[in-house]
Amino acid sequence: MLFLTGKSLTAWISQLTMDRTVIAPVKGANDLVFFQPVTGSEAIFIKSQNAALSPKDWFFPRSEAIMSFVTKNGKTQIIPAVMEKDAVIFGIRPCDARAISLLDKPFLAEPADALYQERRNRTTLVGIACVTVCQECFCTSMGSGPADPKSLDILLTPADGGFAVQVVTDKGKRLLEKAITQDKELVLPNPPEVKTVPSSGVTEAMRKAFNNIYWDRVADRCIHCNICSFVCPCCYCFDVRDYKEKDKIQRVRSWESCESALFTRAAGGHNPRPSKGARMRQRFAHKLLYFPDIFGDLKCTGCGRCVKNCPVNIDIREIISDVQKLARE
Amino acid sequence: MVTAYQPRIIGFLCNWCSYAGADLAGTSRISYPGNIRIIRVPCSARVDPLFIVKAFQYGADGVLVAGCHPGDCHYSEGNYHTRRRLALLHSFLDFTGIEKERLRLEWVSASEGKRWSQVVTDFTAQVAALGPRAK
Amino acid sequence: MSQPIRDKARELLQTKKVECVIGWERATDGVTARPLFVYDIKDVDRLIFDQTCVHNLSRYLRDRKDKTTAIVAKPCDARGINMLLNEQQLDRQKLFIIGVVCQGVNERCWGQADARQQERCQWCRQHVPPVYDFLVGEKPASEPSAPSYPDIAEFEKKSPEERRAFWEEQYQACIRCNACRHSCPGCYCQECFAENLDPTWVGIRIAPAESQIWNLVRAFHLSGRCVDCGACEQACPVNIPLMLLNRKLQKDGIDFFGFEPGLSAETAPPFATFKKDEKLEGGE
């Protein structure tokens, strides 16, 4: 089996930082772990469970200027956003990697989002398998798993003072050329056991339970903040507005959430989703009904961030269970 | 040649007293540093803390709010509210790293042209001594 | 504590005195708590009260202005109700307040059974709600009288540059999820200043400069109104120490104006009044 010692991993990352942007989990504000650009491997922190926010921020930034407009001598120039260097996301978990392949479905469908596409093409995903499981994870019920190599370019599994290396794609193979690997006899431990959720058939169950008062009841406690959508690695609602800077106009795209009250309010004041229940239902309908209807997969990877962070414990695992029960009634 | 640091100061002046006072300084040909950019408001109470925080965000090194003397407000009570609001904001911004010396509230009447130029000269020097705000 | 709350809730629903009882139940991690809306007597036994009940339930009352509601209220939550009554946001006749004597609540840490007590609870001077229709729990023999803000005093030892750097790191962490705003009983504006388009005070950009305006101005809009319930800090997904900002304004509100929000539904808040001859250290 291919093996990377800790030392060769450090050397590899140093090599990569020379001509690429390397994004990895680091300890940031308030002792939380965030995916951020690194200049070397010292700052990288993979001992904890998953980072507080997912690396979707790299492909679909929380806020970005998608283009600028400059007017000079009566002529208007459009300046597109530019991706300067190739990139590597190091230390991404299988659930977050799967989430990116789910994001690919809307973002790369014709006509593809050019910015997303460029970043996607020029970024390599080097994943780390999970050796422990959080209370809130349920990746195996959502098409992934703690050591799932799908959606990654390389999968590293912690073992024996280093990492076992599984090359998944050609892109990963090319990136690995810069590393010094060895061949080692390794017996990898079984991936940890993950709690399951009755996700099979939930799309049909959602369809049946669509008009149930259940959604209003759950929505009672929802405070309609943006936490769930923002921490979710596969949510992608956004808003676009133009802002005047000193010498140019910037078109900014930022994260938004279907939960927020003003999300669907149109000019003139009409809001097709004015009630709390309608908005609550929308989030889960998108994830469990509309997205699978259109793209064939549930829009959830079981990372558990929404469960952990929702201030009022709206728990998608509970919703899935409840919806299955309601559909049987 | 090294130029001395020139702070950028925003002034919110109430129309009836302090703006008139600043005008008087001008017509009397009393000079004072030109670092201050004046924004006229109907009353010092019109100055929303948002204006002040935004001014700092946009790069102001100092903000000066000027109004009528308490008791002389053109709208009777506006400046009493300004006084409370700015006292709290002043202390609060200091807590967040925008030093106390960068925000000032002054009462300048329409006849106090000289005093206006004194205030601005004073405040400009005070802000300059702090150096530019870290961006 | 839980049983008397359940009994009272049952009685209120049975006699149709209220349509709904808002309280807490156990969350799906088996450890923390979450808000519960009880419409039916069969759900009354789900109600609990303990040190994991951190939310300020008074923020839900704005969605039920014209409906009869009972609410389980810790002292800080009851201060929230007083503040809202003061601002004409609630109809007292439609409310039944089940007050609970509170010994402090814990940090809301998902899945953690041994979470520590919230710092602000150490300095609490009001273990009995200032307003209630029914009280659960024993009133303490005495309450500390002097306001206590050692956290603020400690922070103020930092130099201006240290303070600036501290908050800058927080502005970078802020993702503008607005959970602070939505968990707060005082943030009931139909359209928040942050949503204003003309002028755009904050805008949609999620970046440190905008987060600075957002956090500072939201705190300032709550000055004289924030009841020190800590719901915002508990809701924040990136653990921004919001209570430092809010408590600084509380402390100054007491020092400058002698006012503490939420103690009464009648006293005019500091920005609604003034004293002609007061001397305030405001840079003037």
XYZ file of C-alpha atoms in Angstrom:
748
model
C 0.000 0.000 0.000
C 1.201 3.540 -0.690
C 2.266 5.270 2.504
C 3.214 8.820 3.447
C 5.222 9.455 6.588
C 4.457 12.568 8.596
C 7.730 14.041 7.398
C 7.050 13.435 3.719
C 3.567 14.859 4.148
C 5.054 18.058 5.562
C 7.514 18.222 2.673
C 4.774 17.596 0.131
C 2.610 20.373 1.511
C 5.555 22.794 1.538
C 6.172 21.904 -2.097
C 2.546 22.476 -2.977
C 2.345 25.851 -1.274
C 5.024 27.163 -3.613
C 2.871 27.264 -6.692
C -0.638 26.582 -5.392
C -3.118 27.863 -2.888
C -3.323 25.189 -0.202
C -6.438 25.245 1.930
C -6.510 23.127 5.050
C -8.202 22.952 8.465
C -6.559 25.311 10.947
C -7.460 26.476 14.438
C -8.996 29.901 14.108
C -10.987 32.339 16.195
C -12.578 31.090 19.396
C -10.808 27.727 19.216
C -12.823 26.624 16.206
C -11.387 24.872 13.180
C -11.833 26.546 9.804
C -10.605 25.747 6.291
C -8.120 28.476 5.474
C -5.130 29.023 3.179
C -1.861 27.812 4.742
C 1.777 28.519 3.953
C 3.088 25.296 5.481
C 1.894 22.236 7.310
C 2.553 23.497 10.867
C -0.812 25.175 11.187
C -2.813 22.243 9.865
C -5.075 20.694 12.460
C -6.815 17.449 11.628
C -7.070 15.877 15.041
C -10.514 17.223 15.708
C -13.737 16.203 14.170
C -14.837 18.122 11.146
C -14.205 21.844 10.718
C -16.894 24.257 11.896
C -17.618 25.461 8.366
C -17.302 23.333 5.271
C -14.829 23.989 2.465
C -17.705 24.825 0.091
C -16.467 28.353 0.916
C -13.665 27.822 -1.592
C -15.861 26.896 -4.550
C -18.830 28.959 -3.548
C -17.437 31.744 -1.341
C -19.564 33.292 1.368
C -19.080 36.532 -0.497
C -17.283 37.250 -3.748
C -17.059 39.879 -6.423
C -18.078 37.887 -9.450
C -17.171 40.754 -11.739
C -16.416 44.452 -11.741
C -17.338 47.266 -14.077
C -15.081 50.209 -14.778
C -15.999 53.150 -16.955
C -13.187 55.117 -18.525
C -13.553 57.731 -21.261
C -17.147 56.750 -21.771
C -16.285 53.083 -22.348
C -17.361 50.419 -19.882
C -15.059 47.500 -19.245
C -16.131 44.290 -17.596
C -13.441 42.826 -15.407
C -14.085 39.199 -14.542
C -12.927 37.616 -11.285
C -9.641 35.820 -11.660
C -8.382 32.632 -10.062
C -4.690 33.253 -9.660
C -3.233 29.880 -8.779
C -4.240 26.258 -8.872
C -5.437 24.990 -5.520
C -5.472 22.021 -3.195
C -7.950 21.412 -0.429
C -6.177 19.260 2.082
C -7.880 17.465 4.948
C -11.388 17.483 3.497
C -13.667 14.776 4.901
C -15.594 12.388 2.650
C -18.928 13.984 3.606
C -17.743 17.452 2.556
C -16.221 16.060 -0.642
C -19.488 14.386 -1.545
C -21.214 17.693 -0.872
C -19.022 19.333 -3.504
C -19.966 16.711 -6.050
C -23.592 17.462 -5.184
C -22.949 21.195 -5.703
C -21.511 20.280 -9.112
C -24.967 19.267 -10.254
C -26.558 22.714 -10.243
C -23.367 24.727 -10.719
C -21.976 22.779 -13.669
C -25.278 22.147 -15.420
C -25.498 24.033 -18.704
C -24.830 26.934 -18.705
C -22.114 26.250 -16.140
C -21.150 28.814 -13.513
C -17.819 29.881 -14.980
C -16.174 30.831 -11.701
C -17.205 27.644 -9.978
C -16.137 25.598 -12.956
C -12.678 27.107 -13.100
C -12.120 26.568 -9.390
C -13.433 23.057 -9.615
C -11.174 22.170 -12.531
C -8.073 23.671 -10.989
C -8.550 22.378 -7.433
C -7.483 18.958 -6.199
C -9.183 17.370 -3.203
C -6.958 15.495 -0.791
C -9.235 13.908 1.753
C -8.706 12.429 5.189
C -10.725 9.454 6.376
C -12.526 9.808 9.686
C -11.304 7.563 12.483
C -13.860 8.846 14.975
C -17.488 9.704 14.495
C -19.452 12.630 15.934
C -22.732 12.182 17.720
C -24.421 14.027 14.891
C -22.877 12.357 11.827
C -24.945 10.115 9.577
C -22.922 10.020 6.371
C -23.552 6.353 5.617
C -27.282 7.035 5.270
C -26.548 9.775 2.743
C -24.403 8.026 0.165
C -21.053 8.558 1.862
C -19.017 7.035 4.688
C -16.078 7.786 6.975
C -13.588 6.295 4.507
C -15.476 6.875 1.286
C -13.058 7.732 -1.542
C -15.765 8.836 -4.039
C -15.672 12.562 -4.840
C -12.034 12.806 -3.696
C -8.868 12.859 -5.795
C -6.736 11.297 -3.060
C -7.825 9.677 0.195
C -5.423 9.584 3.131
C -6.152 7.284 6.032
C -4.261 7.889 9.285
C -2.181 4.781 10.046
C 1.037 3.822 11.731
C 2.448 7.310 12.303
C 1.606 8.480 8.810
C -1.065 8.047 6.187
C -2.096 5.271 3.844
C -2.579 6.798 0.416
C -5.334 5.859 -2.001
C -5.123 7.553 -5.389
C -8.676 7.954 -6.676
C -8.358 10.056 -9.847
C -5.750 11.067 -12.424
C -5.819 14.558 -10.990
C -4.815 13.061 -7.647
C -2.107 10.961 -9.297
C -0.569 14.072 -10.855
C -0.590 15.914 -7.530
C 0.999 12.964 -5.757
C 3.960 13.067 -8.134
C 5.327 15.872 -5.958
C 5.306 13.641 -2.875
C 7.723 10.996 -1.669
C 5.694 7.892 -0.906
C 6.772 4.456 0.206
C 5.291 1.040 -0.124
C 4.283 -0.391 3.194
C 2.413 -3.412 4.481
C -0.534 -1.946 6.309
C -3.662 -3.314 7.814
C -6.108 -0.478 8.013
C -8.623 -0.582 10.848
C -12.275 -0.842 9.919
C -13.952 2.521 9.493
C -15.900 3.515 12.595
C -19.571 2.741 12.853
C -21.930 5.610 12.019
C -25.487 5.957 13.293
C -28.087 5.499 10.607
C -31.167 7.412 9.615
C -34.105 5.954 7.601
C -33.274 7.853 4.426
C -34.424 5.169 2.003
C -37.675 6.274 0.397
C -37.688 9.656 2.108
C -38.340 11.456 -1.210
C -41.656 9.720 -1.664
C -42.435 10.207 2.012
C -41.793 13.972 1.615
C -44.126 14.073 -1.331
C -46.868 12.441 0.709
C -46.309 14.604 3.794
C -46.073 17.852 1.851
C -49.311 19.412 3.064
C -49.140 18.174 6.626
C -49.472 20.655 9.504
C -46.269 19.052 10.797
C -44.216 21.757 9.053
C -45.977 24.540 10.936
C -45.400 22.731 14.195
C -41.661 22.288 13.628
C -41.439 25.865 12.375
C -42.896 27.150 15.647
C -39.484 27.049 17.246
C -37.469 27.944 14.130
C -36.005 31.422 14.485
C -35.355 31.780 10.750
C -31.708 32.674 10.993
C -29.325 31.458 8.306
C -27.273 29.016 10.334
C -28.430 25.744 8.792
C -27.949 26.904 5.207
C -24.630 28.542 5.938
C -22.995 25.624 7.769
C -24.400 23.105 5.297
C -21.781 21.951 2.783
C -24.383 21.479 0.032
C -26.699 24.481 0.425
C -26.206 27.091 -2.277
C -28.809 29.843 -2.160
C -27.351 33.249 -2.835
C -28.142 36.901 -3.481
C -26.463 39.154 -6.017
C -26.166 42.926 -5.733
C -24.067 45.659 -7.288
C -22.054 47.969 -5.057
C -20.254 51.107 -5.999
C -16.663 51.244 -4.830
C -14.529 54.344 -5.321
C -13.586 53.739 -8.932
C -15.645 50.757 -9.987
C -18.869 48.868 -9.512
C -18.615 45.401 -8.039
C -21.181 42.706 -8.564
C -21.213 40.766 -5.306
C -22.679 37.339 -4.755
C -23.196 36.246 -1.143
C -24.742 33.351 0.730
C -28.427 33.564 1.543
C -30.889 31.182 3.104
C -34.379 30.078 2.116
C -35.204 30.140 5.832
C -34.917 33.894 6.153
C -38.201 35.757 6.021
C -37.200 38.149 3.263
C -35.671 35.535 1.000
C -38.641 35.244 -1.327
C -40.068 38.704 -0.811
C -40.394 40.364 -4.198
C -40.461 44.018 -5.120
C -43.886 45.310 -4.240
C -43.985 43.239 -1.079
C -45.495 39.973 -2.295
C -43.970 36.942 -0.602
C -44.907 33.486 -1.922
C -43.557 31.904 1.269
C -44.774 34.209 3.999
C -45.401 31.633 6.706
C -42.819 30.025 8.965
C -44.148 26.578 8.078
C -43.802 27.214 4.344
C -40.169 28.194 4.761
C -39.423 25.272 7.061
C -40.940 22.892 4.574
C -39.015 24.475 1.711
C -35.641 23.674 3.216
C -36.408 20.017 3.671
C -38.363 19.745 0.432
C -35.365 21.098 -1.467
C -33.001 18.656 0.194
C -35.177 15.576 0.236
C -37.654 16.034 -2.622
C -36.865 18.640 -5.302
C -33.127 18.041 -5.580
C -33.500 14.251 -5.837
C -36.327 14.702 -8.361
C -34.115 16.864 -10.542
C -30.628 15.501 -9.935
C -31.191 12.012 -8.536
C -29.489 12.405 -5.152
C -30.567 13.589 -1.716
C -29.028 17.000 -1.071
C -27.485 16.026 2.235
C -24.276 14.237 3.122
C -24.861 13.570 6.788
C -22.114 15.870 8.071
C -24.324 16.846 11.011
C -23.330 20.520 11.141
C -26.931 21.759 10.985
C -27.870 19.415 13.810
C -24.998 20.608 15.963
C -25.449 24.322 15.265
C -29.191 24.883 15.105
C -29.951 27.000 18.174
C -33.349 25.339 18.569
C -32.461 21.781 17.602
C -34.265 21.372 14.342
C -32.736 18.022 13.547
C -32.849 16.736 9.975
C -32.503 13.167 11.260
C -35.652 13.632 13.313
C -37.416 15.285 10.392
C -36.556 12.350 8.122
C -37.853 9.888 10.715
C -41.006 11.897 11.297
C -41.705 12.308 7.602
C -41.386 8.566 7.051
C -43.878 8.016 9.883
C -46.297 10.619 8.528
C -46.204 9.055 5.089
C -47.191 5.706 6.527
C -50.283 7.136 8.240
C 10.363 64.408 1.126
C 8.365 62.903 3.949
C 4.979 64.512 4.439
C 3.541 64.580 7.910
C 0.539 62.357 8.429
C -2.678 64.211 7.679
C -5.657 62.754 9.451
C -8.989 62.607 7.652
C -11.741 64.028 9.810
C -15.470 64.001 9.222
C -17.584 66.613 10.925
C -21.338 66.416 11.439
C -22.526 69.929 12.095
C -26.008 70.992 13.015
C -27.444 73.492 10.567
C -28.609 76.120 13.028
C -25.696 76.607 15.388
C -22.457 74.886 14.616
C -22.654 75.054 10.827
C -23.423 78.769 11.134
C -20.524 79.085 13.534
C -18.214 77.402 11.055
C -19.536 79.755 8.376
C -18.732 82.687 10.609
C -15.186 81.419 10.997
C -14.976 81.407 7.240
C -16.386 84.891 6.686
C -14.138 86.222 9.434
C -11.179 84.703 7.593
C -10.126 82.694 10.619
C -8.073 79.783 9.384
C -8.094 76.274 10.705
C -6.778 72.947 9.387
C -8.490 71.698 6.269
C -8.499 68.052 7.278
C -12.114 68.239 8.267
C -14.906 67.527 5.783
C -18.194 68.934 6.948
C -21.581 67.264 6.582
C -24.524 69.450 7.475
C -27.414 67.914 9.397
C -30.573 69.627 10.627
C -29.785 68.822 14.268
C -26.973 67.051 16.062
C -29.598 64.495 17.092
C -29.870 63.522 13.431
C -26.455 61.943 13.779
C -27.195 58.252 13.854
C -24.411 56.195 15.427
C -24.455 54.374 12.094
C -23.091 57.514 10.403
C -20.182 57.581 12.802
C -19.349 53.889 12.531
C -19.628 54.062 8.728
C -17.354 57.116 8.663
C -14.724 55.132 10.511
C -15.275 52.176 8.186
C -14.760 54.368 5.133
C -11.417 55.559 6.464
C -12.071 58.513 8.738
C -9.400 58.912 11.382
C -11.580 61.139 13.525
C -15.234 62.179 13.757
C -16.432 65.456 15.220
C -20.083 66.022 16.025
C -21.102 69.589 16.742
C -24.429 70.979 17.867
C -26.118 73.813 19.696
C -25.398 74.343 23.368
C -27.771 72.378 25.621
C -30.829 74.529 26.150
C -30.393 76.298 22.820
C -31.317 73.502 20.446
C -33.317 74.819 17.515
C -35.666 71.870 17.994
C -35.715 72.334 21.789
C -34.518 68.930 22.925
C -32.483 67.328 20.170
C -29.087 67.939 21.663
C -30.075 66.415 25.004
C -30.600 63.175 23.143
C -27.382 63.646 21.218
C -25.523 64.041 24.478
C -26.804 60.744 25.840
C -26.326 58.854 22.622
C -22.824 60.093 21.949
C -21.709 59.492 25.536
C -22.629 55.854 25.206
C -21.228 55.492 21.695
C -17.990 57.151 22.696
C -17.400 54.669 25.493
C -18.549 51.752 23.352
C -16.302 52.491 20.388
C -13.361 52.837 22.724
C -14.174 49.347 23.990
C -13.957 48.026 20.443
C -10.592 49.609 19.706
C -11.611 52.967 18.232
C -9.864 55.227 20.722
C -11.814 57.769 22.750
C -9.751 60.564 21.258
C -11.083 59.892 17.767
C -14.666 60.905 18.473
C -15.683 64.206 19.932
C -18.899 66.018 20.694
C -18.736 69.823 20.900
C -21.291 72.549 21.394
C -20.628 75.477 19.059
C -23.067 78.324 18.700
C -23.655 80.411 15.597
C -21.633 83.266 17.035
C -18.625 81.186 17.992
C -16.565 81.374 14.818
C -13.325 81.691 16.711
C -14.208 78.873 19.032
C -15.015 76.672 16.050
C -11.587 77.145 14.570
C -10.093 76.435 18.004
C -12.060 73.230 18.323
C -11.043 71.988 14.884
C -7.402 72.904 15.369
C -7.416 71.134 18.705
C -9.211 68.051 17.500
C -7.095 67.720 14.370
C -3.937 67.805 16.459
C -5.410 65.281 18.880
C -6.308 62.856 16.100
C -2.994 63.381 14.307
C -1.139 62.454 17.486
C -2.835 59.056 17.471
C -1.594 58.217 14.035
C -3.648 56.620 11.301
C -6.208 54.009 12.215
C -5.112 50.440 11.639
C -6.980 49.150 8.595
C -38.996 22.208 38.744
C -40.460 20.426 35.760
C -43.516 18.896 37.453
C -45.084 22.141 38.724
C -44.597 23.618 35.254
C -46.342 20.641 33.648
C -49.189 20.803 36.147
C -49.717 24.490 35.560
C -49.553 24.035 31.794
C -52.129 21.269 31.975
C -54.454 23.453 34.017
C -54.090 26.440 31.666
C -54.798 24.363 28.579
C -57.646 22.463 30.204
C -59.408 25.666 31.269
C -58.622 27.131 27.842
C -57.012 30.114 29.539
C -54.310 29.912 26.870
C -54.045 28.372 23.411
C -50.417 27.468 23.741
C -47.742 26.991 26.387
C -44.188 27.810 25.338
C -41.514 26.053 27.353
C -38.646 23.634 26.833
C -38.175 19.936 26.157
C -35.125 17.721 25.853
C -33.257 18.026 22.536
C -32.272 15.117 20.281
C -28.818 14.817 21.848
C -30.476 13.796 25.111
C -28.523 16.483 26.918
C -29.396 20.024 25.835
C -32.850 21.605 25.630
C -34.959 23.094 22.871
C -38.085 25.269 22.821
C -41.417 23.439 22.880
C -44.840 24.738 21.894
C -47.564 22.791 23.668
C -51.041 23.061 22.169
C -52.408 19.768 23.450
C -52.584 18.378 26.963
C -51.056 15.132 25.778
C -47.750 16.950 25.187
C -47.567 18.639 28.582
C -45.309 15.994 30.080
C -42.587 16.772 27.567
C -41.992 20.099 29.362
C -38.800 20.355 31.396
C -36.857 23.010 33.198
C -33.210 22.771 34.167
C -29.865 24.471 33.630
C -29.843 23.530 29.929
C -32.804 25.795 29.195
C -30.777 28.655 27.765
C -33.073 30.204 25.143
C -34.987 33.412 25.694
C -38.488 32.225 24.864
C -39.889 35.770 25.002
C -38.660 36.209 21.410
C -41.494 33.944 20.271
C -44.178 36.171 21.727
C -43.907 38.622 18.813
C -45.350 35.912 16.516
C -48.327 35.425 18.831
C -49.366 38.991 19.687
C -53.076 38.431 19.389
C -53.155 34.882 20.715
C -53.306 33.769 24.338
C -50.012 32.277 25.370
C -48.418 30.952 28.512
C -44.662 31.175 28.677
C -42.138 29.604 31.003
C -39.797 32.452 31.893
C -36.437 32.600 33.616
C -35.657 35.986 35.190
C -33.787 37.141 32.076
C -36.651 36.009 29.844
C -39.120 37.872 32.072
C -36.966 40.991 31.745
C -37.348 40.496 28.001
C -41.117 40.475 28.460
C -40.975 43.673 30.528
C -38.848 45.338 27.875
C -41.333 44.337 25.170
C -44.275 45.533 27.282
C -42.473 48.814 27.788
C -42.144 49.184 24.030
C -45.835 48.388 23.452
C -44.985 45.189 21.630
C -47.102 42.820 23.699
C -50.567 42.663 25.208
C -50.161 41.757 28.877
C -53.734 40.479 28.988
C -52.908 37.751 26.494
C -49.923 36.486 28.473
C -49.662 34.079 31.368
C -46.135 34.062 32.725
C -44.945 30.922 34.505
C -41.899 32.363 36.240
C -39.075 30.079 37.353
C -36.519 30.821 40.032
C -33.259 30.234 38.210
C -29.863 29.204 39.615
C -28.057 29.792 36.357
C -27.880 28.098 32.978
C -25.074 26.349 31.126
C -23.329 27.001 27.856
C -25.244 25.313 25.048
C -22.761 22.678 23.869
C -24.343 20.108 21.599
C -23.958 16.631 23.006
C -21.964 17.699 26.049
C -23.404 16.640 29.373
C -20.851 18.542 31.460
C -21.053 21.977 29.872
C -20.015 24.730 32.245
C -22.229 27.461 33.580
C -22.548 30.629 31.506
C -20.203 33.280 32.831
C -22.891 35.953 33.123
C -24.841 33.719 35.519
C -22.082 34.027 38.094
C -22.888 37.732 38.388
C -26.659 37.432 38.279
C -28.544 39.604 40.706
C -32.009 38.518 39.843
C -32.802 34.877 40.490
C -36.538 35.628 40.675
C -38.362 36.898 37.566
C -39.410 40.587 37.879
C -42.833 39.727 36.475
C -44.851 36.511 36.643
C -48.345 35.157 37.142
C -47.251 31.923 38.773
C -43.898 31.180 40.367
C -42.054 27.880 40.341
C -39.154 27.431 42.734
C -38.052 28.864 46.072
C -37.153 32.543 46.290
C -33.615 32.970 47.638
C -33.161 34.674 51.019
C -31.273 37.576 49.463
C -29.853 38.825 46.182
C -26.547 40.582 45.491
C -27.332 44.242 45.018
C -24.343 45.792 43.298
C -23.990 45.437 39.541
C -21.022 43.256 38.707
C -19.129 43.484 35.423
C -15.692 41.972 36.026
C -15.626 40.638 32.461
C -15.820 44.210 31.152
C -13.218 45.486 33.616
C -10.914 42.667 32.533
C -11.335 43.410 28.846
C -10.740 47.115 29.399
C -7.258 46.329 30.627
C -6.306 45.630 26.994
C -4.657 48.396 24.990
C -6.608 50.015 22.131
C -4.566 48.028 19.605
C -5.210 44.763 21.460
C -8.926 45.533 21.532
C -8.962 46.372 17.854
C -7.127 43.150 16.983
C -9.436 41.100 19.223
C -12.590 42.381 17.556
C -11.050 42.216 14.081
C -10.586 38.474 14.535
C -14.237 38.203 15.544
C -15.419 40.231 12.546
C -13.516 37.817 10.313
C -15.240 34.839 11.917
C -18.728 36.325 11.614
C -20.682 34.739 8.766
C -23.678 37.082 9.119
C -26.084 34.272 9.785
C -28.129 36.715 11.901
C -28.838 34.085 14.537
C -27.915 36.707 17.137
C -30.650 38.951 15.810
C -33.237 36.209 15.480
C -32.708 34.761 18.936
C -33.049 38.191 20.562
C -36.380 39.439 21.940
C -35.279 43.017 21.301
C -34.676 42.569 17.587
C -38.222 42.749 16.323
C -37.878 45.346 13.579
C -39.859 44.363 10.491
C -36.927 45.544 8.445
C -33.562 45.606 10.137
C -31.096 48.413 9.378
C -28.900 45.754 7.844
C -31.534 45.038 5.210
C -31.858 48.671 4.242
C -31.007 49.277 0.598
C -31.133 53.025 0.482
C -28.704 53.771 1.973
C -26.943 50.441 2.107
C -25.515 50.449 5.596
C -24.308 46.890 5.547
C -25.269 45.200 2.310
C -25.031 41.544 1.482
C -21.263 41.289 1.435
C -19.997 38.913 4.128
C -16.621 40.381 5.039
C -14.945 41.845 8.142
C -15.725 45.512 7.388
C -19.432 44.776 7.022
C -19.425 42.426 10.003
C -17.992 45.235 12.098
C -20.877 47.540 11.246
C -23.328 44.704 11.778
C -22.126 43.681 15.226
C -21.420 47.144 16.603
C -24.619 48.750 15.438
C -26.837 45.829 16.418
C -25.381 45.990 19.921
C -25.882 49.742 19.990
C -29.494 49.465 18.850
C -30.019 47.257 21.884
C -28.460 49.693 24.339
C -30.915 50.381 27.122
C -32.899 47.370 25.874
C -30.641 44.323 26.135
C -31.699 42.254 29.143
C -28.506 40.184 29.437
C -30.127 36.866 28.527
C -27.162 35.619 26.488
C -29.355 34.019 23.793
C -27.358 35.693 21.037
C -24.025 34.361 22.213
C -25.451 30.868 22.631
C -26.897 30.921 19.129
C -23.714 32.129 17.409
C -22.217 29.254 15.393
C -18.715 30.713 15.528
C -18.729 31.544 19.256
C -18.315 35.295 18.986
C -18.320 36.723 22.543
C -21.307 38.953 21.839
C -22.100 39.371 25.512
C -18.898 41.408 25.921
C -20.382 44.060 23.625
C -23.847 43.910 25.138
C -22.666 43.928 28.735
C -20.386 46.887 28.098
C -23.461 48.833 26.994
C -25.426 47.542 29.982
C -22.696 48.653 32.379
C -22.512 52.087 30.794
C -26.322 52.291 30.875
C -26.190 51.804 34.633
C -23.168 54.086 35.188
C -24.346 56.939 32.967
C -28.126 56.776 33.301
C -28.847 54.565 36.317
C -31.029 52.380 34.104
C -31.342 48.604 33.901
C -33.535 47.225 31.126
C -36.400 44.897 31.901
C -36.832 45.539 35.607
C -40.109 47.291 34.992
C -42.562 47.605 32.141
C -43.079 51.274 32.931
C -39.789 53.122 33.345
C -38.815 55.083 30.259
C -35.610 53.792 28.717
C -32.574 56.106 28.670
C -32.762 57.176 25.028
C -36.387 58.177 25.366
C -35.614 60.710 28.081
C -32.907 63.089 29.204
C -31.909 65.312 32.103
C -31.284 68.905 31.154
C -28.296 69.402 33.398
C -26.589 66.068 33.242
C -22.855 65.925 32.769
C -21.806 62.989 30.673
C -18.305 62.053 29.674
C -18.966 62.014 25.970
C -15.986 63.741 24.600
C -17.684 67.090 24.988
